[in-house]
DNA sequence: GACTGGCACTCGCTACAGTCGAGTGCCAGT
DNA sequence: ACTGGCACTCGACTGTAGCGAGTGCCAGTC
């Protein structure tokens, strides 16, 4: 399988042209627009090889070539040149993110920014609770048998939940509970909380036992098990660009997938290695509904740690180098923002 | 202008058939499917009148008739018969809403339920802060110069915000601040808070003044002015049903509009009169992007008070009676749920 | 042996003509 | 006031033809 340099150059040219024009690209157009230094006929031969190897294909016999998922993959892995952000883009990022007052605010601004820059659907995961540390736990008595538990994480996330106590608990006891819970849990990673919470129940004085027991149940339930992850989404209108040519005519499956938090988490939440950008192209995607889409995602967080993921989703025919650059840049800025916190 | 009973019956039949089949309906089909008791020719005469009056129109000369926005309006106002929920639907509502642990949970379940029942896009506004009363304000010291303010509303909503203090404040002072703020504000409607907060600053002891001042600014800013309203959305995938025939072929403007919180609030947030369902049909909509859509919305809240709005959005060609019934039913159930709180 | 020019061929796209039929408007008759 | 009948309109569909982009292949050249 000789994929010499020129064949690779041809593939790169095909991808770039197709992404730009959205139309199958033929041999003649190719030599005109790129300095390949050979004749159309030669390019045709190369194309035949590329097709045989599965990197490109013909929509119909008398049409130009279009990259396959495999072609995009090769392009992303070996052929794309890094595309530096324009000063305007750089400025847009800075301007957009200053003045955020809130974690909510940061996340919302980020997701809108990403959608606007890439002109794709943007997804941002809130800092994962599992990766956060407890900064403070507040117990607010609502009535004698009701307690509002508020957990503040070091990433700025705040979760709250109402607790129904089995029996009335006087204010002093609440103070005790608050002290105990904070002593034990503050500073610990949420994912490692369960044994600590367990110990808390066992060690607590008899008169606090019942309250502490229900409290612990709720803590575990809310903070560790149940929908601990949140997601923000923006730019769905961008799916309609490219007039139904992408996504083989129906946005249905895409929109459906975007409504499932679980799916989105799978897409951008799994990004482990920092500094790396993950690119999923078409079929590589495990979610059936998204077989016609590509995802560019990365992790973000203060400094080198990663507390969540963010990324964009669009047609396989997307500007990979550009999107990768933007996703990276935005992730870096958000990380810095969180570090200042 | 004679719109006798039969003409109205004809209009109703046209609307019902068109909504069901999505195809222009002709005179012959009409008399076959409905017991109008007259011949197609007579119906044709009636149709001519209805068209002249602007209730229906012909997409092209040799096609059947289609209702206009005005026709739908008349249908909704005078012709539609209430459509009682099926037992299955009733059960679905109940099943869906029990087991909600949280306000967040209630809202999310509600919006998904609505989307599923109506097969349209569903929108639910979180209980409006402006209409809520303060139940408790908690001040959590994060460091000596940072305070987390947590506000718990009687509707179950919880808002928090970080405050940067101008100078370090010792723990005892925080306790004082907490007491003062709660004494003054608990139980008051949020919309009426500003003067109270103002008074709070003026009345506070000199040593608390600086802290109270910044605190008050943040309180006003977060709770009254800034994005006090939240919205949940579901069922956007339903827009793709009816295969691009609705919305004249492009979902673009609709999706764009749905991303703007402000727009959605305008749609469902304005619903004042309880017990009433508001129906906006096509052009009646003030938002240009939504000129091809209809909105059915109503207010909800515990008992007779209204704390927020909810509704559905879909093509003008929608099942108005059904959607009205469902929106109402869901609003009532959610109200009951909130009342139990 | 690699590249090139030339040529025959494929096939989707567009335009055009013709037919079909659903649906209409109108009118004379009951 | 309603009805049956009839001429008419016009979109949808079908089939044909011509165009042209693009290909594959082959013989020739460096």
XYZ file of C-alpha atoms (C1' of nucleotides) in Angstrom:
742
model
C 0.000 0.000 0.000
C 2.211 2.716 -1.224
C 0.941 5.953 0.173
C 3.752 8.153 -0.942
C 3.956 11.810 -0.149
C 2.071 12.957 -3.196
C -0.869 10.685 -2.529
C -1.050 12.099 0.962
C -0.903 15.589 -0.451
C -3.770 14.699 -2.749
C -5.809 13.423 0.162
C -5.108 16.552 2.125
C -6.146 18.684 -0.814
C -9.345 16.720 -1.222
C -10.260 17.115 2.435
C -9.493 20.814 2.462
C -11.418 21.511 -0.706
C -14.386 19.404 0.253
C -14.620 21.007 3.668
C -14.499 24.413 2.062
C -16.907 23.875 -0.811
C -19.054 21.029 0.365
C -18.934 19.571 -3.111
C -17.255 16.436 -4.391
C -13.885 17.426 -5.779
C -12.553 16.278 -9.126
C -9.052 15.819 -10.418
C -9.040 18.898 -12.587
C -10.200 21.282 -9.902
C -7.584 19.829 -7.613
C -4.571 20.569 -9.771
C -5.923 24.016 -10.461
C -6.301 24.999 -6.841
C -3.264 23.318 -5.374
C 0.289 23.265 -6.573
C 0.639 19.559 -6.987
C 2.948 19.859 -9.956
C 1.398 16.988 -11.861
C -1.395 16.540 -14.381
C -4.994 15.641 -13.656
C -4.446 12.191 -15.072
C -1.782 11.453 -12.511
C -3.979 12.712 -9.763
C -6.691 10.413 -11.032
C -4.403 7.451 -10.663
C -3.565 8.488 -7.128
C -7.221 8.912 -6.405
C -7.929 5.415 -7.630
C -5.404 4.099 -5.131
C -6.786 6.242 -2.305
C -10.235 4.952 -3.090
C -9.077 1.376 -3.112
C -7.547 1.904 0.313
C -10.801 3.342 1.579
C -9.771 6.926 2.199
C -12.105 8.510 -0.319
C -15.131 7.475 -2.297
C -17.352 8.549 -5.146
C -20.937 9.480 -4.343
C -21.812 8.412 -7.885
C -19.868 7.304 -10.874
C -19.620 10.580 -12.645
C -18.856 12.702 -9.643
C -15.758 13.834 -7.834
C -14.371 12.283 -4.695
C -15.366 12.756 -1.099
C -13.338 11.785 1.956
C -14.499 8.797 3.992
C -14.364 8.700 7.778
C -11.125 6.842 7.385
C -9.822 9.603 5.154
C -10.657 12.263 7.718
C -8.943 10.183 10.347
C -5.728 10.029 8.374
C -6.022 13.716 7.670
C -6.431 14.583 11.321
C -3.675 12.267 12.462
C -0.992 13.031 9.953
C -1.895 15.682 7.458
C -3.508 18.643 9.114
C -1.307 21.550 9.931
C -2.008 23.455 13.112
C -4.111 26.489 12.453
C -3.203 29.311 14.810
C -6.045 31.437 16.079
C -6.514 34.783 14.464
C -5.953 37.788 16.695
C -9.649 38.530 16.383
C -10.531 35.098 17.699
C -8.046 35.439 20.485
C -9.545 38.745 21.466
C -13.057 37.333 21.269
C -12.141 34.650 23.752
C -10.655 37.092 26.218
C -13.461 39.547 25.913
C -16.069 36.868 26.339
C -14.723 35.390 29.478
C -13.862 38.420 31.548
C -16.628 39.634 33.745
C -18.033 36.250 34.595
C -19.325 36.441 38.136
C -20.256 32.882 38.761
C -19.490 29.333 37.852
C -22.815 29.229 36.051
C -21.855 32.351 34.270
C -18.483 31.002 33.243
C -19.989 27.847 31.847
C -22.701 29.649 29.938
C -20.351 32.155 28.456
C -17.936 29.440 27.497
C -20.473 27.346 25.707
C -21.823 30.280 23.761
C -18.358 31.411 22.894
C -17.414 28.002 21.578
C -20.572 27.763 19.526
C -19.955 31.156 18.038
C -16.288 30.612 17.254
C -16.613 27.204 15.699
C -20.099 27.619 14.277
C -20.897 24.169 15.557
C -22.825 22.778 18.469
C -20.871 23.386 21.651
C -20.973 21.301 24.811
C -19.451 22.143 28.172
C -19.493 19.902 31.179
C -19.686 21.583 34.557
C -16.733 20.773 36.760
C -17.315 17.189 37.727
C -18.279 16.712 41.325
C -16.391 13.453 41.458
C -13.214 15.358 40.734
C -13.969 18.236 43.078
C -13.103 18.615 46.699
C -15.523 19.658 49.391
C -14.887 23.212 50.453
C -17.760 23.605 52.842
C -20.995 21.968 53.848
C -23.773 24.124 55.173
C -26.859 22.858 56.966
C -29.745 25.267 56.959
C -32.727 24.413 59.146
C -35.926 25.038 57.227
C -38.150 23.684 59.950
C -37.477 21.371 62.888
C -37.704 18.334 60.672
C -36.307 19.756 57.483
C -32.778 20.604 56.613
C -31.328 22.135 53.494
C -27.894 20.739 52.788
C -25.696 22.980 50.693
C -22.388 21.707 49.443
C -19.799 24.083 48.068
C -17.040 22.525 46.007
C -13.625 23.985 45.426
C -14.412 24.304 41.742
C -17.176 26.724 42.562
C -19.999 24.307 42.071
C -22.786 24.448 44.587
C -25.274 21.655 45.087
C -28.177 21.652 47.435
C -30.772 19.205 48.565
C -33.628 19.080 51.015
C -33.511 16.472 53.791
C -36.543 15.222 55.667
C -35.418 14.250 59.145
C -37.008 11.273 60.902
C -37.602 13.311 64.049
C -37.380 16.967 65.077
C -33.823 18.096 65.707
C -33.099 21.109 67.880
C -30.916 23.915 66.614
C -27.944 23.023 68.811
C -27.857 19.578 67.339
C -27.818 21.038 63.873
C -24.776 23.027 64.879
C -23.148 19.834 66.059
C -24.011 18.043 62.880
C -22.621 20.875 60.838
C -19.357 20.841 62.736
C -18.969 17.076 62.507
C -19.747 16.888 58.840
C -17.369 19.671 57.984
C -14.553 18.359 60.119
C -14.746 15.042 58.432
C -15.441 15.907 54.838
C -13.942 19.281 53.997
C -10.962 18.917 51.746
C -11.738 15.415 50.582
C -12.299 14.406 47.006
C -15.972 13.704 46.438
C -15.375 10.395 44.777
C -13.662 9.189 47.937
C -16.371 10.381 50.253
C -18.497 7.264 50.841
C -16.276 5.552 53.470
C -15.877 8.870 55.273
C -19.615 9.395 55.377
C -20.018 5.863 56.652
C -17.511 6.478 59.420
C -19.328 9.682 60.279
C -22.476 7.765 61.082
C -20.693 5.176 63.135
C -18.701 7.660 65.163
C -21.499 10.067 65.906
C -22.979 10.390 69.380
C -26.197 8.459 70.036
C -28.433 11.509 70.178
C -27.276 12.530 66.697
C -27.394 9.063 65.192
C -30.831 9.091 63.556
C -30.390 12.501 62.004
C -26.889 11.700 60.866
C -28.061 8.501 59.274
C -30.640 10.106 57.016
C -28.285 12.967 56.346
C -25.606 10.571 55.195
C -27.999 8.750 52.917
C -28.930 11.960 51.214
C -25.335 13.072 50.972
C -24.285 9.910 49.257
C -27.304 9.876 47.042
C -27.141 13.434 45.822
C -23.491 14.096 45.718
C -22.106 10.842 44.530
C -24.711 8.805 42.747
C -27.434 10.909 41.266
C -27.044 13.237 38.319
C -23.864 14.591 39.709
C -22.921 15.803 36.277
C -24.318 18.819 34.546
C -23.975 19.941 30.997
C -24.496 23.127 29.035
C -25.293 23.184 25.348
C -25.379 25.905 22.712
C -25.416 26.437 18.996
C -27.907 23.802 17.937
C -29.034 26.204 15.241
C -25.654 25.661 13.621
C -26.746 22.170 12.718
C -28.924 23.646 10.023
C -26.046 25.223 8.186
C -24.990 23.243 5.172
C -28.681 22.922 4.384
C -29.482 19.332 5.239
C -26.678 18.024 3.126
C -24.797 16.977 6.185
C -26.469 14.438 8.407
C -28.078 12.795 5.411
C -31.078 15.032 5.524
C -32.424 14.534 9.009
C -31.450 16.338 12.159
C -33.701 14.066 14.122
C -31.186 11.611 15.493
C -28.720 14.358 16.312
C -31.231 16.436 18.213
C -32.381 13.371 20.060
C -28.874 12.503 21.101
C -28.203 16.046 22.246
C -31.106 15.844 24.642
C -29.604 12.940 26.501
C -27.207 14.082 29.171
C -25.727 10.637 29.364
C -24.819 10.695 25.729
C -23.175 14.071 25.948
C -21.197 13.005 28.965
C -19.950 10.027 27.094
C -18.821 12.335 24.354
C -16.943 14.934 26.274
C -16.741 13.592 29.799
C -14.346 10.801 29.110
C -11.509 12.971 28.035
C -8.792 11.948 30.423
C -5.381 12.960 29.256
C -4.842 16.655 29.675
C -3.321 18.661 26.902
C -4.741 16.207 24.421
C -7.622 16.815 22.109
C -9.796 13.892 21.264
C -11.349 13.678 17.831
C -14.124 11.219 17.086
C -15.016 10.935 13.454
C -18.331 9.633 12.215
C -18.445 5.911 12.631
C -15.871 5.914 15.384
C -18.622 7.272 17.502
C -20.249 4.691 19.710
C -23.600 6.381 19.723
C -25.642 5.252 16.759
C -27.477 8.520 16.429
C -24.225 10.322 15.946
C -22.721 8.166 13.241
C -22.927 11.069 10.847
C -21.251 13.510 13.198
C -17.799 14.268 14.515
C -16.796 15.443 17.935
C -13.764 17.412 19.008
C -13.282 17.489 22.745
C -10.770 18.054 25.473
C -10.517 18.333 29.218
C -10.147 21.552 31.141
C -9.294 22.558 34.647
C -7.124 24.809 36.731
C -3.462 24.158 36.069
C -2.733 20.629 34.984
C -5.670 18.951 36.696
C -8.815 18.189 34.777
C -12.212 18.848 36.269
C -14.447 18.548 33.238
C -14.675 18.311 29.479
C -15.768 20.573 26.701
C -16.028 20.256 22.972
C -17.938 20.753 19.777
C -20.055 18.529 17.598
C -20.667 18.938 13.903
C -20.807 17.201 10.553
C -17.902 14.935 9.653
C -17.244 17.523 7.018
C -15.900 20.063 9.447
C -12.804 22.196 9.760
C -10.840 19.907 12.057
C -7.672 21.959 12.418
C -9.641 25.102 13.185
C -11.988 23.451 15.622
C -9.200 21.653 17.401
C -7.335 24.907 17.825
C -10.380 26.692 19.187
C -11.425 23.950 21.551
C -7.919 23.867 22.935
C -7.661 27.599 23.291
C -11.009 27.920 25.015
C -10.174 25.066 27.374
C -6.943 26.739 28.303
C -8.602 30.071 29.013
C -11.303 28.484 31.102
C -8.657 26.618 33.043
C -6.886 29.870 33.827
C -10.150 31.422 34.887
C -10.836 28.580 37.285
C -7.331 28.763 38.677
C -7.839 32.396 39.667
C -10.899 31.480 41.650
C -70.886 38.542 7.074
C -72.698 35.306 7.230
C -70.724 32.620 8.953
C -73.585 30.313 9.647
C -73.250 27.119 11.593
C -72.480 24.980 8.610
C -69.644 27.173 7.439
C -68.174 26.956 10.890
C -68.578 23.197 10.813
C -66.768 23.154 7.497
C -63.927 25.198 8.922
C -63.684 22.914 11.895
C -63.604 19.880 9.629
C -60.882 21.436 7.520
C -58.739 22.194 10.534
C -59.185 18.758 12.007
C -58.448 16.962 8.770
C -55.495 19.114 7.909
C -53.975 18.688 11.334
C -54.407 14.947 11.039
C -53.208 14.419 7.494
C -50.978 17.383 6.878
C -52.397 17.646 3.391
C -54.625 20.289 1.839
C -58.171 19.076 2.152
C -60.662 19.141 -0.706
C -64.416 19.357 -0.760
C -64.968 15.755 -1.705
C -62.796 14.289 1.012
C -64.521 16.532 3.510
C -68.052 15.309 2.905
C -66.817 11.749 2.905
C -65.121 11.956 6.253
C -67.541 14.168 8.110
C -71.290 14.008 8.292
C -72.010 17.395 6.886
C -75.196 16.313 5.193
C -74.608 18.324 2.058
C -72.917 17.810 -1.286
C -69.350 18.720 -2.225
C -70.614 21.572 -4.367
C -72.271 23.203 -1.405
C -69.161 22.772 0.635
C -67.254 24.406 -2.167
C -69.466 27.441 -1.961
C -68.918 27.628 1.760
C -65.220 27.280 1.245
C -65.230 30.155 -1.199
C -66.792 32.336 1.480
C -64.369 31.134 4.142
C -61.503 31.919 1.836
C -62.849 35.360 1.089
C -63.020 36.041 4.803
C -59.428 34.918 5.217
C -59.945 31.786 7.266
C -58.543 29.374 4.727
C -56.460 29.541 1.592
C -55.331 27.485 -1.368
C -51.630 26.676 -1.611
C -52.127 26.526 -5.378
C -55.062 26.726 -7.675
C -55.711 23.079 -8.131
C -55.236 22.029 -4.546
C -57.393 21.704 -1.480
C -57.700 24.251 1.282
C -55.475 24.912 4.252
C -56.384 26.925 7.338
C -54.770 30.330 7.768
C -53.581 31.651 11.111
C -56.865 33.456 11.311
C -58.685 30.203 10.685
C -56.838 28.474 13.498
C -57.631 31.403 15.750
C -61.355 31.067 15.092
C -61.084 27.343 15.556
C -59.373 27.681 18.893
C -61.692 30.388 20.143
C -65.010 29.017 19.094
C -64.881 25.637 17.460
C -62.622 23.300 19.301
C -64.198 20.961 21.719
C -62.326 20.136 24.874
C -60.412 16.957 24.533
C -60.293 15.089 27.824
C -57.055 13.335 28.641
C -56.971 9.628 28.130
C -56.536 7.522 31.260
C -53.141 6.524 29.948
C -52.068 10.135 29.694
C -53.405 10.862 33.137
C -51.448 7.983 34.530
C -48.336 9.047 32.694
C -48.499 12.451 34.325
C -48.864 11.021 37.786
C -46.193 8.449 37.345
C -43.795 10.960 35.954
C -44.041 13.452 38.714
C -43.937 11.320 41.806
C -40.514 10.709 43.154
C -39.100 14.097 42.317
C -36.641 14.987 45.054
C -35.767 18.467 44.096
C -37.043 21.564 42.421
C -34.569 20.908 39.649
C -35.883 17.422 39.423
C -39.489 18.573 39.263
C -38.757 21.015 36.482
C -36.767 18.533 34.449
C -39.341 15.835 34.779
C -42.084 18.239 33.891
C -40.476 19.497 30.765
C -39.696 16.010 29.517
C -43.175 14.864 30.335
C -44.722 17.714 28.406
C -42.504 17.100 25.421
C -43.383 13.438 25.421
C -47.113 13.924 25.830
C -47.568 16.631 23.248
C -44.768 15.583 20.927
C -43.812 19.200 20.654
C -41.068 21.341 22.101
C -41.762 21.900 25.779
C -40.690 24.878 27.845
C -40.881 25.249 31.615
C -39.924 28.342 33.519
C -38.455 27.831 36.969
C -40.508 29.477 39.682
C -39.838 33.131 39.158
C -37.698 34.691 41.826
C -39.624 37.924 41.536
C -42.721 36.073 42.643
C -41.017 34.068 45.370
C -40.521 34.957 48.978
C -37.246 34.677 50.829
C -37.260 31.720 53.146
C -33.710 31.940 54.345
C -30.432 33.611 53.556
C -27.254 31.848 54.457
C -23.821 33.424 54.534
C -20.970 30.970 54.323
C -17.464 32.306 54.898
C -15.114 30.903 52.302
C -12.168 32.933 53.460
C -11.889 36.097 55.512
C -12.648 38.237 52.483
C -14.993 35.939 50.645
C -18.527 35.063 51.409
C -20.887 32.701 49.675
C -24.440 33.994 49.796
C -27.089 31.340 49.469
C -30.709 32.329 49.105
C -33.447 29.803 49.609
C -36.853 30.767 48.262
C -40.174 29.415 49.417
C -40.698 27.878 46.006
C -37.683 25.698 46.550
C -35.368 27.646 44.339
C -31.872 28.158 45.621
C -29.533 30.777 44.268
C -25.989 31.386 45.300
C -23.323 33.895 44.592
C -19.811 34.627 45.693
C -19.091 37.988 47.317
C -15.686 39.599 47.480
C -15.566 41.703 50.620
C -13.664 45.001 50.623
C -11.881 44.066 53.833
C -11.494 40.974 56.031
C -14.524 40.325 58.204
C -14.245 38.247 61.369
C -16.553 35.310 61.940
C -18.655 37.060 64.628
C -19.460 39.830 62.213
C -20.603 37.328 59.660
C -22.972 35.972 62.260
C -24.279 39.473 62.831
C -24.683 40.070 59.144
C -26.527 36.818 58.748
C -28.924 37.652 61.545
C -29.601 41.151 60.270
C -30.158 40.110 56.718
C -32.510 37.342 57.698
C -34.476 39.447 60.127
C -35.093 42.023 57.489
C -35.650 39.990 54.397
C -37.141 36.634 55.281
C -40.747 36.422 54.232
C -40.636 39.307 51.796
C -41.414 39.066 48.133
C -38.223 39.326 46.121
C -39.578 41.935 43.789
C -40.155 44.208 46.768
C -36.732 43.672 48.238
C -34.723 46.670 46.968
C -35.969 49.263 49.495
C -35.506 46.750 52.310
C -31.951 46.064 51.276
C -31.340 49.770 51.089
C -32.666 50.233 54.589
C -30.483 47.390 55.748
C -27.357 49.262 54.738
C -28.476 52.496 56.314
C -29.457 50.913 59.593
C -26.450 48.712 60.042
C -23.830 49.455 62.689
C -20.708 51.294 61.500
C -18.407 48.318 61.839
C -20.643 46.283 59.541
C -21.262 49.055 57.047
C -18.609 48.308 54.416
C -19.363 44.610 54.323
C -23.097 45.212 54.286
C -22.743 47.646 51.430
C -21.031 45.234 49.057
C -23.294 42.475 50.250
C -26.350 44.525 49.389
C -25.025 45.352 45.952
C -24.546 41.706 45.186
C -27.930 40.804 46.597
C -29.698 43.301 44.420
C -27.679 42.416 41.405
C -28.059 38.673 41.588
C -31.487 38.274 42.974
C -33.373 41.052 41.348
C -31.663 42.225 38.212
C -29.499 39.584 36.672
C -30.756 36.459 34.959
C -33.148 35.816 37.749
C -35.188 33.620 35.482
C -34.301 30.132 34.457
C -35.803 27.970 31.798
C -35.818 24.295 30.931
C -36.348 23.012 27.431
C -37.015 19.602 25.948
C -38.256 17.904 22.826
C -36.442 19.903 20.194
C -36.174 16.699 18.204
C -39.936 16.872 17.773
C -39.449 19.813 15.457
C -38.266 17.407 12.811
C -41.501 15.495 12.712
C -43.646 16.453 9.767
C -40.461 16.303 7.730
C -39.659 19.929 7.044
C -43.096 20.641 5.727
C -43.867 22.699 8.741
C -41.694 25.736 9.273
C -41.275 26.218 5.536
C -38.312 23.965 5.330
C -35.871 25.475 7.774
C -35.594 24.866 11.470
C -32.940 27.500 11.677
C -34.954 30.418 12.974
C -36.809 28.238 15.435
C -33.677 26.745 16.900
C -32.148 30.181 17.137
C -35.110 31.531 18.992
C -35.126 28.596 21.374
C -31.577 29.388 22.407
C -32.522 32.824 23.634
C -33.754 32.724 27.192
C -35.280 36.136 26.776
C -37.393 34.961 23.905
C -38.662 31.945 25.752
C -39.519 34.035 28.769
C -41.520 36.338 26.602
C -43.392 33.340 25.322
C -44.328 31.615 28.506
C -43.342 33.996 31.248
C -46.000 36.561 30.614
C -48.917 34.354 31.356
C -50.683 36.240 34.085
C -54.220 35.075 34.588
C -54.357 31.764 36.315
C -56.620 29.070 35.036
C -56.311 30.516 31.563
C -54.388 29.008 28.715
C -52.838 31.373 26.262
C -52.586 30.378 22.629
C -50.406 32.301 20.207
C -50.861 31.327 16.591
C -48.249 31.971 13.924
C -48.229 35.621 13.082
C -49.687 36.638 16.393
C -46.284 35.884 17.747
C -44.152 38.940 18.280
C -40.897 37.167 17.655
C -40.089 37.169 13.972
C -38.276 33.867 14.079
C -41.391 32.203 15.371
C -43.871 33.449 12.825
C -44.349 29.911 11.582
C -44.952 28.455 15.025
C -47.672 28.370 17.620
C -47.338 28.431 21.364
C -49.688 27.095 23.999
C -48.827 28.259 27.493
C -50.189 28.757 30.951
C -49.113 29.706 34.436
C -48.580 27.315 37.289
C -48.094 27.542 40.976
C -49.254 26.226 44.323
C -52.950 26.884 44.824
C -54.219 29.918 42.982
C -50.956 31.842 42.898
C -48.730 31.743 39.882
C -45.006 31.402 40.188
C -43.999 30.561 36.654
C -45.126 29.577 33.197
C -44.940 26.474 31.097
C -46.013 25.563 27.621
C -45.301 23.950 24.301
C -44.225 25.218 20.932
C -44.917 23.601 17.593
C -46.052 24.152 14.041
C -49.215 26.170 13.524
C -50.582 22.915 12.251
C -50.851 21.380 15.715
C -53.492 19.639 17.741
C -54.669 22.650 19.712
C -57.378 21.024 21.812
C -55.087 18.183 22.809
C -52.137 20.398 23.602
C -54.245 22.845 25.547
C -55.642 20.016 27.624
C -52.212 18.591 28.347
C -50.572 21.886 29.174
C -53.385 22.615 31.587
C -53.273 19.221 33.200
C -49.524 19.284 33.657
C -49.645 22.790 35.093
C -52.255 21.692 37.589
C -50.245 18.678 38.706
C -47.082 20.692 39.090
C -49.007 23.239 41.122
C -50.181 20.540 43.467
C -46.675 19.218 43.776
C -45.364 22.638 44.717
C -48.153 23.140 47.224
C -47.097 20.012 49.104
C -43.587 21.342 49.472
C 8.941 2.899 -14.644
C 6.545 7.102 -13.784
C 3.983 10.565 -15.858
C 0.965 12.645 -19.484
C -2.433 13.637 -23.244
C -6.206 11.932 -25.402
C -10.450 9.606 -25.848
C -14.510 6.962 -25.027
C -17.788 6.313 -21.523
C -20.837 6.963 -17.441
C -24.398 9.189 -15.261
C -26.511 12.861 -12.646
C -28.738 17.218 -13.697
C -31.779 20.233 -16.255
C -35.153 21.396 -19.564
C -39.158 20.310 -22.029
C -43.340 18.118 -23.528
C -47.189 15.409 -22.529
C -50.523 13.165 -19.552
C -53.216 12.578 -15.457
C -56.221 13.810 -11.967
C -57.640 16.279 -7.856
C -59.918 20.121 -7.078
C -62.153 24.239 -8.299
C -65.848 27.878 -10.031
C -69.894 28.510 -12.261
C -74.430 27.703 -13.939
C -78.713 25.830 -14.876
C -82.089 22.953 -12.788
C -84.889 21.230 -8.852
C -81.031 27.050 -0.814
C -79.035 23.141 -2.492
C -77.334 19.969 -6.175
C -75.383 17.759 -10.419
C -72.766 18.595 -14.161
C -69.162 20.530 -16.822
C -65.234 23.094 -18.334
C -61.003 24.618 -16.605
C -56.609 25.061 -13.947
C -52.438 23.590 -12.541
C -49.320 20.735 -9.778
C -47.353 16.096 -9.875
C -45.448 12.684 -12.462
C -43.239 10.423 -16.615
C -40.218 9.993 -20.408
C -36.872 11.836 -23.544
C -32.946 14.333 -24.890
C -28.761 17.065 -24.419
C -25.069 18.754 -21.530
C -21.001 18.375 -18.989
C -18.167 17.079 -15.133
C -15.582 13.490 -14.119
C -13.678 9.064 -14.709
C -10.746 4.861 -16.432
C -7.778 3.291 -19.628
C -4.235 3.202 -23.034
C -0.630 4.387 -25.924
C 3.081 7.448 -26.052
C 7.011 10.160 -23.952
C 10.828 11.338 -20.853
